[in-house]
Amino acid sequence: MQLPAVPGALAPSLLAIPVAFGINGATALADSPLALVLTGVLVLAGLFSIIFFVSGGSHFQDPLFCVFVVLSFASVIDLIISLEEDGYISGFMEVYVREGEPYLRTAHGIMICYWDGIVHYGLYLAMAAAIGQRKSYRNLGLFWLGSLTMSIVVFLLGNLTGKYSSDLSPAFLLHLPYVLVPAWAGLRLFQQPKALPSLSPERVVEEQGKRLYQRPWDVGLVLLLLLTAAFTFFRGLVVLDCPADSCFEYIYQREPYLRDPVAYPKVQMLIYMFYVLPFLCLCVYGLVLPGCSWLPDWSLVFAGAVAQAQFSHLGSSLHARTPFPYQTPEDVWWSFLLTNILYALGPQLLAYRCLRRPAFFLPATPAALRPGKKHQ
């Protein structure tokens, strides 16, 4: 039996619903977190067998197909968890969350489950369909890579350093694949060839000869990225307990969620400061000087990472599961939403600009400018 790529990817993921219900009904698992882990491992092993059966092995020429289908199963589980924690459904993952991963009941845990169950799930199905149709999924994959990496890094570090560090159970080990898979998948994605647009050398030279002031779109992007960098640096100082009055006022009256002892927001701001901030500066450099061929790919990774991070941060700041003293005050909601949405928008606009008009970023060598030339 062999199914097309999309049904072949969709069918195993939908098995998450009866599997979650069955595991929740197995009351014996409630007394043993280790039993929960072993059950999860057995479920994944069975899932691999099902994938091979429904695909007939035809899609295993690209091993990422199998990875995307397995992760789509996990995405449906995460969506069930988020819906259950918000009270929309019940009786599916209560035992697992209570005994295995209680930190998923936090506002941050719920928001990353929503993101995984909606955005990542859609990406998995789209990439599985592209593999089945022998089409390129490189751009989607790079966006997913940034999103998943940011999600798991903040989640794991927050669990290890925050208030739930003493509640870790063997179920925490189930997140180990989420650390290994992005590294392996990222290598495969960057190794996939990408087709350069069919642009004449004259057009590329003309585009790369323009000064920054001759490119109004890029001027706006540079200004937005510089403002984003300044805001990133400021919030980094805030979570590092800077004694300045502006930092004190901001953390108590603008974003009190940064003080939440779950540690997710603090970890997020530190990652922004030490990793996103330098990349913002590199992006400005890439928009000023031509020929930065690395920027289109990394702008997609960057866009995925910031989109996921801002969704989780915004949602957690306003979610009812966040203790009231750490929720965003109602009188600053609009300014809080505006600044954080603009923060998320900058990387998306940068990625769109790089993909829409890539001539400025092409390597300035005659061989690379030939139409249809493949670039590794």
PDB file of N, CA and C in Angstrom, residues 12 74 76 92 109 117 134 140 246 307 340 346:
ATOM      1  N   PRO A  12      -0.588   9.475   9.563  1.00  0.00           N
ATOM      2  CA  PRO A  12       0.068   9.169  10.847  1.00  0.00           C
ATOM      3  C   PRO A  12      -0.108  10.268  11.889  1.00  0.00           C
ATOM      4  N   ALA A  74       3.939  14.767  16.571  1.00  0.00           N
ATOM      5  CA  ALA A  74       4.195  15.493  17.818  1.00  0.00           C
ATOM      6  C   ALA A  74       3.485  16.844  17.824  1.00  0.00           C
ATOM      7  N   VAL A  76       0.560  17.555  16.487  1.00  0.00           N
ATOM      8  CA  VAL A  76      -0.846  17.339  16.841  1.00  0.00           C
ATOM      9  C   VAL A  76      -0.973  17.095  18.344  1.00  0.00           C
ATOM     10  N   PHE A  92      -7.447  14.030  27.284  1.00  0.00           N
ATOM     11  CA  PHE A  92      -6.471  13.535  26.315  1.00  0.00           C
ATOM     12  C   PHE A  92      -5.061  13.427  26.900  1.00  0.00           C
ATOM     13  N   GLY A 109       4.555  27.420  27.968  1.00  0.00           N
ATOM     14  CA  GLY A 109       4.372  26.066  27.468  1.00  0.00           C
ATOM     15  C   GLY A 109       3.157  25.949  26.564  1.00  0.00           C
ATOM     16  N   GLY A 117       1.654  23.244  17.080  1.00  0.00           N
ATOM     17  CA  GLY A 117       0.488  22.538  16.568  1.00  0.00           C
ATOM     18  C   GLY A 117      -0.166  23.194  15.373  1.00  0.00           C
ATOM     19  N   ARG A 134       8.605  16.165  -5.663  1.00  0.00           N
ATOM     20  CA  ARG A 134       9.969  16.434  -6.123  1.00  0.00           C
ATOM     21  C   ARG A 134      10.212  17.938  -6.333  1.00  0.00           C
ATOM     22  N   LEU A 140      11.112  26.978   2.922  1.00  0.00           N
ATOM     23  CA  LEU A 140      10.246  26.592   4.036  1.00  0.00           C
ATOM     24  C   LEU A 140      11.056  25.917   5.136  1.00  0.00           C
ATOM     25  N   SER A 246      15.158  53.974  33.846  1.00  0.00           N
ATOM     26  CA  SER A 246      14.348  53.566  32.696  1.00  0.00           C
ATOM     27  C   SER A 246      14.148  52.051  32.678  1.00  0.00           C
ATOM     28  N   ALA A 307       9.899  35.108  14.710  1.00  0.00           N
ATOM     29  CA  ALA A 307       8.445  34.948  14.658  1.00  0.00           C
ATOM     30  C   ALA A 307       7.965  34.037  15.783  1.00  0.00           C
ATOM     31  N   ASN A 340       6.190  45.075  20.125  1.00  0.00           N
ATOM     32  CA  ASN A 340       6.562  43.676  19.920  1.00  0.00           C
ATOM     33  C   ASN A 340       6.166  43.159  18.546  1.00  0.00           C
ATOM     34  N   GLY A 346      10.143  43.179  11.478  1.00  0.00           N
ATOM     35  CA  GLY A 346      11.397  43.512  10.810  1.00  0.00           C
ATOM     36  C   GLY A 346      12.064  42.330  10.120  1.00  0.00           C
TER      37      GLY A 346
END
